[in-house]
Structure formats: C-alpha cells, structure tokens
Short mmCIF file of C-alpha atoms in Angstrom, two decimals:
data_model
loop_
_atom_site.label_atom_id
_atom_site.label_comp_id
_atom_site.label_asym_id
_atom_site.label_seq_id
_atom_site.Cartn_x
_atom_site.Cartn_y
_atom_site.Cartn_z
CA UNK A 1 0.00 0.00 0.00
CA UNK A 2 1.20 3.47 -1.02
CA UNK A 3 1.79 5.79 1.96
CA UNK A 4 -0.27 8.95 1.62
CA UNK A 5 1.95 12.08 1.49
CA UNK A 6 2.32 14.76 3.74
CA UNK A 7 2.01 18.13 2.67
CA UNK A 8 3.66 20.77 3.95
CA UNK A 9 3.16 25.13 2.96
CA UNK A 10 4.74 25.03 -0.13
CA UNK A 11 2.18 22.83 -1.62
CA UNK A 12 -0.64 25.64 -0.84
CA UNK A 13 -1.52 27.63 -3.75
CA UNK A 14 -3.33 30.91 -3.60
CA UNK A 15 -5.26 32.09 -7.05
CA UNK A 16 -3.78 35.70 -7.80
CA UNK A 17 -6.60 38.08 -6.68
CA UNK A 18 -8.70 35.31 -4.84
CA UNK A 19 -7.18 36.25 -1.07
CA UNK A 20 -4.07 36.64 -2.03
CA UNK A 21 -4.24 40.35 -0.56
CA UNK A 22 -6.21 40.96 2.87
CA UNK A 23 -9.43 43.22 2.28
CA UNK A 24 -10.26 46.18 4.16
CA UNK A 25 -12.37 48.92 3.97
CA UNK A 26 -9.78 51.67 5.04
CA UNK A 27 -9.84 54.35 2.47
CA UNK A 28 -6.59 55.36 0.89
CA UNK A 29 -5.66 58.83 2.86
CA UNK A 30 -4.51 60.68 -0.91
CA UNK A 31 -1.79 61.90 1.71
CA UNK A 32 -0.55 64.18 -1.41
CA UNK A 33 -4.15 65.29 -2.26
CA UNK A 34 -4.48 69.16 -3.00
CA UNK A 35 -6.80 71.71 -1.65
CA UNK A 36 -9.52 73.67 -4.11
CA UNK A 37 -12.83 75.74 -4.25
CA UNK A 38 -15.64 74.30 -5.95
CA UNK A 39 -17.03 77.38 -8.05
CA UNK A 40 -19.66 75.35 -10.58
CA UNK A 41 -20.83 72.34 -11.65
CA UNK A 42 -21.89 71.42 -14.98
CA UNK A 43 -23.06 67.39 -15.83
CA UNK A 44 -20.97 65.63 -13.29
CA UNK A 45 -18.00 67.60 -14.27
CA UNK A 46 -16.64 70.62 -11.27
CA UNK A 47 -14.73 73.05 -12.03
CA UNK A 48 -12.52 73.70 -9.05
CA UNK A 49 -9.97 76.61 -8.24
CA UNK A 50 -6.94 75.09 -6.69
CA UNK A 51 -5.07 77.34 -4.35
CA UNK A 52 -7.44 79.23 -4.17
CA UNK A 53 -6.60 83.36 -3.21
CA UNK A 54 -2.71 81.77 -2.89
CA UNK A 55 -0.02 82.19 -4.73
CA UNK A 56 -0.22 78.83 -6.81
CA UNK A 57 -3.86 79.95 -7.96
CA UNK A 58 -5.21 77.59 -10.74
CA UNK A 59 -8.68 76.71 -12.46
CA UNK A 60 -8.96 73.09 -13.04
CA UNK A 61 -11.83 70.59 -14.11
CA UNK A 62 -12.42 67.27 -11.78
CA UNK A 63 -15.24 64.50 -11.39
CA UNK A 64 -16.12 63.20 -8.26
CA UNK A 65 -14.45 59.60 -7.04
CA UNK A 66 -16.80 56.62 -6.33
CA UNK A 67 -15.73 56.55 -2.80
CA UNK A 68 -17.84 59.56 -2.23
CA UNK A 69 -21.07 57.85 -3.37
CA UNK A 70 -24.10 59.88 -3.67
CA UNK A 71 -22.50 62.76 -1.86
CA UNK A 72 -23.24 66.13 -3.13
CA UNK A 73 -20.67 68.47 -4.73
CA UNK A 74 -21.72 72.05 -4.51
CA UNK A 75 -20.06 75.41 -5.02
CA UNK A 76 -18.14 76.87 -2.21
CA UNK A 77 -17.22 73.73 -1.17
CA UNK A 78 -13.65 73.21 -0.37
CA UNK A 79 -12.20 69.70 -1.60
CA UNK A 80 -9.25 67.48 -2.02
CA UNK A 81 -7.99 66.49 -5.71
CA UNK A 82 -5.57 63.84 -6.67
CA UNK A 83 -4.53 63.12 -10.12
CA UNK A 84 -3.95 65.95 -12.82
CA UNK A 85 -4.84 68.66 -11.08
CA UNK A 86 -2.65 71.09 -13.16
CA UNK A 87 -5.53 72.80 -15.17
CA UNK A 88 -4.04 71.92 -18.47
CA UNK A 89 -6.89 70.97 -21.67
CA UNK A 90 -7.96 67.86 -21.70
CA UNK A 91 -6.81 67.25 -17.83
CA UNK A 92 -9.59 65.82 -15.11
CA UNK A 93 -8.58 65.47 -11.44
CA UNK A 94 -10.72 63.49 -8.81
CA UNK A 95 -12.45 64.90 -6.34
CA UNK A 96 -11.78 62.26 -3.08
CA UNK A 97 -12.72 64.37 0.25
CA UNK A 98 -14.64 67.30 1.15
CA UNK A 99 -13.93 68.97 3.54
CA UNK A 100 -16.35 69.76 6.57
CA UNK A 101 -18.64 72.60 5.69
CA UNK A 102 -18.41 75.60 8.40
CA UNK A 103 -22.67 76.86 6.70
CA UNK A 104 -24.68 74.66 4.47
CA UNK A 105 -27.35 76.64 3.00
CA UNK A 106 -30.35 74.36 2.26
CA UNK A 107 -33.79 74.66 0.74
CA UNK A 108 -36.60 71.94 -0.24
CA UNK A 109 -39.33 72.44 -3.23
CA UNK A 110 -42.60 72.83 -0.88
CA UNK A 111 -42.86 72.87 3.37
CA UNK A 112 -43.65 69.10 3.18
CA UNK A 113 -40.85 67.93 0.54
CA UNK A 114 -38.49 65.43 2.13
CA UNK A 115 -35.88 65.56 -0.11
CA UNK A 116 -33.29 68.51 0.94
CA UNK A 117 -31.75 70.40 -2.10
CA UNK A 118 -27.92 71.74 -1.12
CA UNK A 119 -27.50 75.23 -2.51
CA UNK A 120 -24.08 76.10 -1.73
CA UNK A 121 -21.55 75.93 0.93
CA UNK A 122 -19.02 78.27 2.88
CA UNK A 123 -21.04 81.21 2.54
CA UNK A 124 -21.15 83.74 5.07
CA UNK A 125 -24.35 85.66 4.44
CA UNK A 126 -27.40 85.21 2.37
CA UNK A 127 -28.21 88.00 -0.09
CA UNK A 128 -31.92 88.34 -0.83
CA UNK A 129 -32.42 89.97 -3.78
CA UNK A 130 -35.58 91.65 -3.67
CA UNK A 131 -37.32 94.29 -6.49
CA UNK A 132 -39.32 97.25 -5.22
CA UNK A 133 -41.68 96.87 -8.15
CA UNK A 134 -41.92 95.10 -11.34
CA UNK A 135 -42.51 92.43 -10.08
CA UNK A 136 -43.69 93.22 -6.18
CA UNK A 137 -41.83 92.26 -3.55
CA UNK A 138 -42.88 89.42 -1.98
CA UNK A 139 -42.43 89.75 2.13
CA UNK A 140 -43.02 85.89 2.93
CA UNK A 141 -40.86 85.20 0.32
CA UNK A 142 -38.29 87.08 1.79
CA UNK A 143 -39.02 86.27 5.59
CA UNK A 144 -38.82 82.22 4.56
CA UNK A 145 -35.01 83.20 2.93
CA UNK A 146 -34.10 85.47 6.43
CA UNK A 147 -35.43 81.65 8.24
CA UNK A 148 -33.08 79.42 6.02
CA UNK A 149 -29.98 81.59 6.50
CA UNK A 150 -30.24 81.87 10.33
CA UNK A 151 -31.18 78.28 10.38
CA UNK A 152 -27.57 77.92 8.10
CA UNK A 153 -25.65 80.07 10.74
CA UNK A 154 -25.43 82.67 7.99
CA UNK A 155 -25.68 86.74 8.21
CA UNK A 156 -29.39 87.91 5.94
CA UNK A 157 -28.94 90.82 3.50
CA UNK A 158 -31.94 92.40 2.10
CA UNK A 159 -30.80 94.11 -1.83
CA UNK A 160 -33.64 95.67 -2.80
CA UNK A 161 -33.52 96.88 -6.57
CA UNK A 162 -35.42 98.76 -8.99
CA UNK A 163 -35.51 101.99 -6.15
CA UNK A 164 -36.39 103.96 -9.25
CA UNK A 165 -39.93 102.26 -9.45
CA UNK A 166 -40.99 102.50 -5.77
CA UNK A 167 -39.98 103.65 -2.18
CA UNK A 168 -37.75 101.56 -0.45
CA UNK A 169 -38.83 103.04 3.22
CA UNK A 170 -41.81 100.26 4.14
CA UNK A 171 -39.33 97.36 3.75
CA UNK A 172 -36.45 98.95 5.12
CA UNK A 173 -38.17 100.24 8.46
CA UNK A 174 -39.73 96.46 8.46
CA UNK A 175 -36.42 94.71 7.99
CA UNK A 176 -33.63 96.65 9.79
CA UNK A 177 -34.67 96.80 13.29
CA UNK A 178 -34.59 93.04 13.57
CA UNK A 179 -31.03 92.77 12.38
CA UNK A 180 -30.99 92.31 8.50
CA UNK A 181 -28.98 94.85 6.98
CA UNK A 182 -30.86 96.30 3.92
CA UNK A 183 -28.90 98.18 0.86
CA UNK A 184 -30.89 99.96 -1.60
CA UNK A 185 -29.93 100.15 -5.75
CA UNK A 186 -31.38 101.30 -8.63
CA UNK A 187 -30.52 101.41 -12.41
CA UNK A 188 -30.39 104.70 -14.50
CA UNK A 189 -30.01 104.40 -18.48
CA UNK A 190 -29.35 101.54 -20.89
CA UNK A 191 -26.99 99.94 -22.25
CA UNK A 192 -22.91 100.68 -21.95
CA UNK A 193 -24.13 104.26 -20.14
CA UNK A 194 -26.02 102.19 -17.65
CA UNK A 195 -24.96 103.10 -13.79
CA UNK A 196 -26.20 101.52 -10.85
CA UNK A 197 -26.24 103.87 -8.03
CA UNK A 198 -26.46 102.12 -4.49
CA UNK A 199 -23.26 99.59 -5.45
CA UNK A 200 -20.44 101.28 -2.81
CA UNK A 201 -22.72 100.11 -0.15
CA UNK A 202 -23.48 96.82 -1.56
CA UNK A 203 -19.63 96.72 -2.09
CA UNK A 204 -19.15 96.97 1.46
CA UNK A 205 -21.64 94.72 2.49
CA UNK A 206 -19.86 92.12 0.60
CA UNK A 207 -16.55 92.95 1.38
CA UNK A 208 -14.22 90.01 2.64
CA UNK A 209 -16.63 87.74 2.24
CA UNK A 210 -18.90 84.69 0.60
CA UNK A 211 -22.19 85.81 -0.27
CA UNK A 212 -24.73 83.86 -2.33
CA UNK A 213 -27.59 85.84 -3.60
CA UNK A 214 -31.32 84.11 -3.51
CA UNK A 215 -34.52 86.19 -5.47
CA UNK A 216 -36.93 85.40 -7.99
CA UNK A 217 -36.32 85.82 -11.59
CA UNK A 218 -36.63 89.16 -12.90
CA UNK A 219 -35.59 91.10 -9.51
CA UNK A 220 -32.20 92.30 -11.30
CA UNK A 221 -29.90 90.07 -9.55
CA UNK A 222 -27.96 88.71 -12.82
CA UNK A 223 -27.79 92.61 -13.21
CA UNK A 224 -26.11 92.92 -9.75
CA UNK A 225 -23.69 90.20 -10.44
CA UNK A 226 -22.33 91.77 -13.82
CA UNK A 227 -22.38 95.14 -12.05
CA UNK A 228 -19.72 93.56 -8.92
CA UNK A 229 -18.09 90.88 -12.05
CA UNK A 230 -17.90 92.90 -14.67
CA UNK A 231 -16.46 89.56 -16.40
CA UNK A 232 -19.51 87.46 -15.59
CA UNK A 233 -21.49 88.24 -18.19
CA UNK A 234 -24.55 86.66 -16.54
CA UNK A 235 -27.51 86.27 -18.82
CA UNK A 236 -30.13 89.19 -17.72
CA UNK A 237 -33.90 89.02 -18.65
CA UNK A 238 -37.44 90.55 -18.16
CA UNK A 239 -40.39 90.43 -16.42
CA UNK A 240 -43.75 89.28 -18.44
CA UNK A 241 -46.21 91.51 -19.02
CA UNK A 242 -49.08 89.14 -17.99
CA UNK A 243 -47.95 87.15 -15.15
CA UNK A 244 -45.37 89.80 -13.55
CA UNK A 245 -43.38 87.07 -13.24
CA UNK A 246 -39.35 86.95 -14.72
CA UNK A 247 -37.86 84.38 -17.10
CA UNK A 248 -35.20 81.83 -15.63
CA UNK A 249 -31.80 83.47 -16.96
CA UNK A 250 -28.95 82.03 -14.67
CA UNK A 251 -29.18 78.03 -15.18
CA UNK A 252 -27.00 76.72 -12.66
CA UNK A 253 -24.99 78.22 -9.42
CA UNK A 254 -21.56 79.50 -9.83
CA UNK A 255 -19.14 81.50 -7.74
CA UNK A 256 -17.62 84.22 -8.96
CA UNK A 257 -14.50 86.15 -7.28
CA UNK A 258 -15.32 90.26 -6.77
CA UNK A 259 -11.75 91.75 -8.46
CA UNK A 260 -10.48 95.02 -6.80
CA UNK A 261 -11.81 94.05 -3.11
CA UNK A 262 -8.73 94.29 -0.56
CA UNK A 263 -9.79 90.86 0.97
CA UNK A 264 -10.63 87.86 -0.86
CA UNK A 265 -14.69 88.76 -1.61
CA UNK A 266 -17.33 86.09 -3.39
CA UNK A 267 -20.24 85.98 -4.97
CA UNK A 268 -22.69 82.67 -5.58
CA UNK A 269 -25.36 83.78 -8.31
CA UNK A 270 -28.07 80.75 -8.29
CA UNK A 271 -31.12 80.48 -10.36
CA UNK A 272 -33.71 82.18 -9.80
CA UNK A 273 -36.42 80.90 -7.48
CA UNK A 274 -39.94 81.01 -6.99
CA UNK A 275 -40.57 79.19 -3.77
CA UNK A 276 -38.10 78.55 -0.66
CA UNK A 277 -39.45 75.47 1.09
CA UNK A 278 -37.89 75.01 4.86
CA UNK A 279 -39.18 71.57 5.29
CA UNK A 280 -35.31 70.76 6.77
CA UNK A 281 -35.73 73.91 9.18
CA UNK A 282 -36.96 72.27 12.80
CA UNK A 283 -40.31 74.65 13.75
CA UNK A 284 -39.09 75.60 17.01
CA UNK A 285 -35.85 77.26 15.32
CA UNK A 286 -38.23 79.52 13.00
CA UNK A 287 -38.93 82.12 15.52
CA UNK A 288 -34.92 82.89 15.60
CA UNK A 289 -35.51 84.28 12.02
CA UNK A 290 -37.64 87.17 14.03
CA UNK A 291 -35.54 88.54 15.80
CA UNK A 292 -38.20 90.83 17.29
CA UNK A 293 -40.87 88.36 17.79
CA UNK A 294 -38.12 85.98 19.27
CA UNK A 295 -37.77 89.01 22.09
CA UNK A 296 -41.38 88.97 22.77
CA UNK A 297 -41.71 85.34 23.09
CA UNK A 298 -39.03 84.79 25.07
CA UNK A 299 -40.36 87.64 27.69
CA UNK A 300 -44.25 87.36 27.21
CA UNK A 301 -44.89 83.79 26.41
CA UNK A 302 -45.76 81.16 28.80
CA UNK A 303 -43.52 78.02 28.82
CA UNK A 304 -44.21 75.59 26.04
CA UNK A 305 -46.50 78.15 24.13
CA UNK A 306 -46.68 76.95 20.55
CA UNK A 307 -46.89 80.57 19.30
CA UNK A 308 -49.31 79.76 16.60
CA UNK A 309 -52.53 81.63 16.03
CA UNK A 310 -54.42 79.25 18.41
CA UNK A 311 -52.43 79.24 20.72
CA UNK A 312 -53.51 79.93 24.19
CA UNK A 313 -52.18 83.43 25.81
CA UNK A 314 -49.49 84.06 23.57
CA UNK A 315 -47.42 86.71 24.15
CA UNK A 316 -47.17 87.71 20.49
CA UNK A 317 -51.01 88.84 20.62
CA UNK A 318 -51.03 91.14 23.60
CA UNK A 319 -47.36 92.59 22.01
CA UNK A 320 -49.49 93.40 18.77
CA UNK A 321 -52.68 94.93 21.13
CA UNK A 322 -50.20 97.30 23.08
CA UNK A 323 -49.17 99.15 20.28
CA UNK A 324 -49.48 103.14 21.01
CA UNK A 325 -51.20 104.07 17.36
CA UNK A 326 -52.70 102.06 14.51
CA UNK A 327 -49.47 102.06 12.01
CA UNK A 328 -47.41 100.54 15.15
CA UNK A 329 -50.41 98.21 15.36
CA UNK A 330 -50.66 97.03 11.67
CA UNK A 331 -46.78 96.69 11.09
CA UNK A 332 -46.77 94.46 14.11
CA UNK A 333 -49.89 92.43 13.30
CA UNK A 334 -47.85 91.81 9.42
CA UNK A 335 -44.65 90.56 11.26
CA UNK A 336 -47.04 88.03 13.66
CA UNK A 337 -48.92 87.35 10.94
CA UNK A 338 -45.52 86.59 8.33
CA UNK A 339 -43.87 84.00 10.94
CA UNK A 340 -47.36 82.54 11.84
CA UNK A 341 -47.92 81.49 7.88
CA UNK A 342 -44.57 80.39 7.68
CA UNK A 343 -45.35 78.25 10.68
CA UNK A 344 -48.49 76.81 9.74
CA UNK A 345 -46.80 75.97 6.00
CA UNK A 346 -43.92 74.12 7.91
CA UNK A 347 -46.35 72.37 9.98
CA UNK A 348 -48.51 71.39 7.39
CA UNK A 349 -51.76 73.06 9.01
CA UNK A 350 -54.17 75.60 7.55
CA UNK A 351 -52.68 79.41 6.84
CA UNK A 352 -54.03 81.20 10.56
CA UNK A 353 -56.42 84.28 10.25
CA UNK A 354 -54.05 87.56 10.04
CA UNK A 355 -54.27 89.14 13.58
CA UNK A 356 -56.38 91.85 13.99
CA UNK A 357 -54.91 95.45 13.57
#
C-alpha cells in the first residue's frame, strides 16, 4: 500500500486576486491630495480653483471619485484632488474628500418635501435679492429666505432693486430693526451708459466675504452680479407683461470672485427661485428668524406656548394689542402674521387668520 503524502506550505496555492491580498475597507488617505474651491458644476464635471486666493492659484476641471457615493458636490465647497490637477486641456482630477462645511445653505421644493436640495456651501451671508416693483416684492418670500440663513448660521442681506420704481422706506423700516442689513440700488439708463447707483454700499456689504444671492427671476440680480463681475457676463432678462413674473436666466450656481476688493470677496449667483421650502428647518428654530418676535416670546410667552394663532395666551397677541397708534399696530400684526404662515406651511396646518390690527 502506497503511503499517503504529507504536505507541507509550499504545496498551498493561492489564485492571484482570490485572497491573495487581505481586504479592508480603510480608504486610501490621498496623503498628497491638494486643496480647491468648488465654483460650478456642470453634468458631473466641477470646475474647481486650486489654491485658491494663494499664490499657486489655478482653475482646473475634476469629477467626483466613487468613494464619495451619492454625496453632493456644490459650489463653495472646499475639496481634495488627486490626479492631474494642473488645469491643463484635456486634464480631469478626482475629487476624493470634502472637507467639513463651516454653513450649508439648504432649501426643499414645498414645506412638506423630504428631499433637501444643497445650494451652496461656505457662505457667510445670504443676499436676498428683492425688487421694489416690477414684479412686487414678496415679504413671505423674503421672511422664509431670512429663516433658512439663520437656520444655516449665515448673516441675511436684504438688496432691494429697482428703487427707481418704488420707495424703499416700508421694507427697510420692516427689515432693519430686527437685524438684516438692507442696501438699496437702482438702475439709470441703458446699455454701456447704464450706472447703478447704491453699489459702494453693496460693495461693502460684501466685502471680505462669501455671499450667495437668492430672489426670484426678474428682480435684477444677474444685473447685480455683472455690475460687482464685470467679467460674468450673466444672462439678464425681463419680467412678463401678464404674469409679472421673470424668465429663468442664470441656469445653474456658480461663484464668482469680486476683483479690486482688498480681501478675498465672493459671490454665488443661483437660479432664480420662486418658492423657498424650509421643510429641513426644525419649527421651534423659526422664531430665531424674528428677531423681534423671538424678544417677545421669550419675555411674554408662557412656557411651552406653541406661538401659533391658536395658541392659548401668547405673548405675540397682547405685544401686537399694546401698540401706542394704529401704524405701530398694523406693522406688528404683518410681522405676527408673516412668521405665523410660515409656521403653519412648515407644519402642514391651515394658513391662521391675520391678527387683527
């Protein structure tokens, strides 16, 4: 009988690629990856600025790695490239990491949409771009925008337009006591004479910082953007006759560097938009957006009141019965009634009866 061999290690054979390397799921660090600013996105390609406001300062194109799955790439992020990242044609780098976001401005289609739409990111203020007239400013509108930027940790800046058409004074006294700062332009001639008087002041409101502007189309807010980026060339339209509404002329977000500013200054145009749903904003963080109202609350309201237009005892109805004379009375009664809409629209419920005034 034949004795059965003994095998020893050297008879063990390991397929190339079948275990022959231990599996992990560590990602790969990209130790050498390099930082850039996301400033657009176009079909799944990014263009990115790589050193950004440094001395090595270069636009490049990059697509997003499939490590980062269904993550969402927007403008003003910052992000780490490997691969050609040297800007040259026909050159795409990969985006592998972003990094944390300090404000992530958010907005959803309606006040019961689930699905959270990422704006931008970075940005230190939100710039409401509102007309005076042609079409009418819309004050919900703009209190919903004030509500997603304090929600975002981000400053509100009210840029009303078109100061020409209308006077500016109702929405300024109704916005800047309660801590949004409010600049005022409008546009005289046509054409290459064209000046926009009011733009010093938005100048400085910008100044040293990341700013993406929000309005409906038609409020003159591509005009803005080619006023501060005279190299933007942003598409401009007009409003239509019947509906008083504007045509869609910007497309798709992009930031855009303010030259001539002593400190590094943005600017994040977006497409227009004709609804801001806050169905990501938590109720009980709405009242921050009013700042006045928040004051009341917090001094007149018992504990746990809901604040809405049932409510028991709320503080917000004897603030708007103590007013000394009826215009006190009815500007108060439009600020109760603005954040109790945007309340009820959150929550889903019926729009409340404006309070009486």
């Amino acid at each position: 009988m034949t004795p059965r061999r003994q095998y020893d290690e050297s008879d063990v054979r390991i397929r190339p690629g079948k275990g022959s390397r231990p599996r992990t799921k560590q990602r790969p660090e990209h130790a050498d990856a390099q930082r850039a600013m996301v400033t657009g996105v176009d079909r799944g390609r990014y263009a990115v600025l790589v050193d950004a406001d440094g001395p090595d300062e270069r636009r490049a194109i990059a697509m997003k790695a499939r490590e980062l799955g269904r993550e969402r790439v927007v403008p003003g992020d910052l992000v780490d490239l490997v691969g050609d990242a040297s800007g040259e044609d026909g050159t795409l780098a990969r985006i592998v990491r972003i990094v944390e976001r300090r404000t992530v401005l958010r907005r959803t289609a309606d006040d019961t949409d689930p699905v959270e739409r990422v704006i931008v990111a970075n940005a230190d203020q939100l710039v409401i771009v509102t007309a005076l007239a042609d079409p009418e400013p819309r004050t919900r509108m703009i209190d919903r925008c004030v509500a997603a930027a304090y929600d975002a940790g981000m400053d509100a800046l009210l840029a009303l337009t078109k100061a020409d058409l209308a006077d500016p004074a109702e929405l300024v006294a109704m916005y800047a006591p309660v801590g949004v700062r409010v600049v005022v332009t409008h546009t005289e001639g046509a054409g290459p004479d064209r000046t926009i008087h009011g733009l010093p002041a938005l100048h400085d409101a910008l100044a040293g910082r990341t700013s993406v502007l929000v309005g409906h189309s038609g409020v003159g807010k591509s005009t803005l953007v080619n006023a501060l980026v005279p190299a933007a060339h942003r598409a401009t339209g007009v409003v239509n006759v019947v509906t008083g509404r504007g045509r869609h002329t910007s497309t798709s977000a992009i930031a855009l560097r303010v030259p001539d500013q002593a400190a590094p200054t943005w600017v994040i145009d977006t497409p227009g938009v004709r609804s801001f749903g806050l169905a990501h904003v938590d109720p009980d963080h709405l009242l921050l957006a009013f700042a006045d109202l928040a004051d009341v609350a917090a001094r007149d309201c018992p504990r746990g009141c809901t604040h809405a237009a049932d409510a028991p005892d709320c503080g917000l109805d004897e603030w708007v019965g103590a007013a000394t004379d009826d215009d006190e009375r009815a500007a108060r009664a439009a600020r109760v009634d603005s954040f109790r809409r945007i309340l009820a629209s959150r929550l889903g419920t019926p729009d409340p009866e404006p309070p009486a005034g």
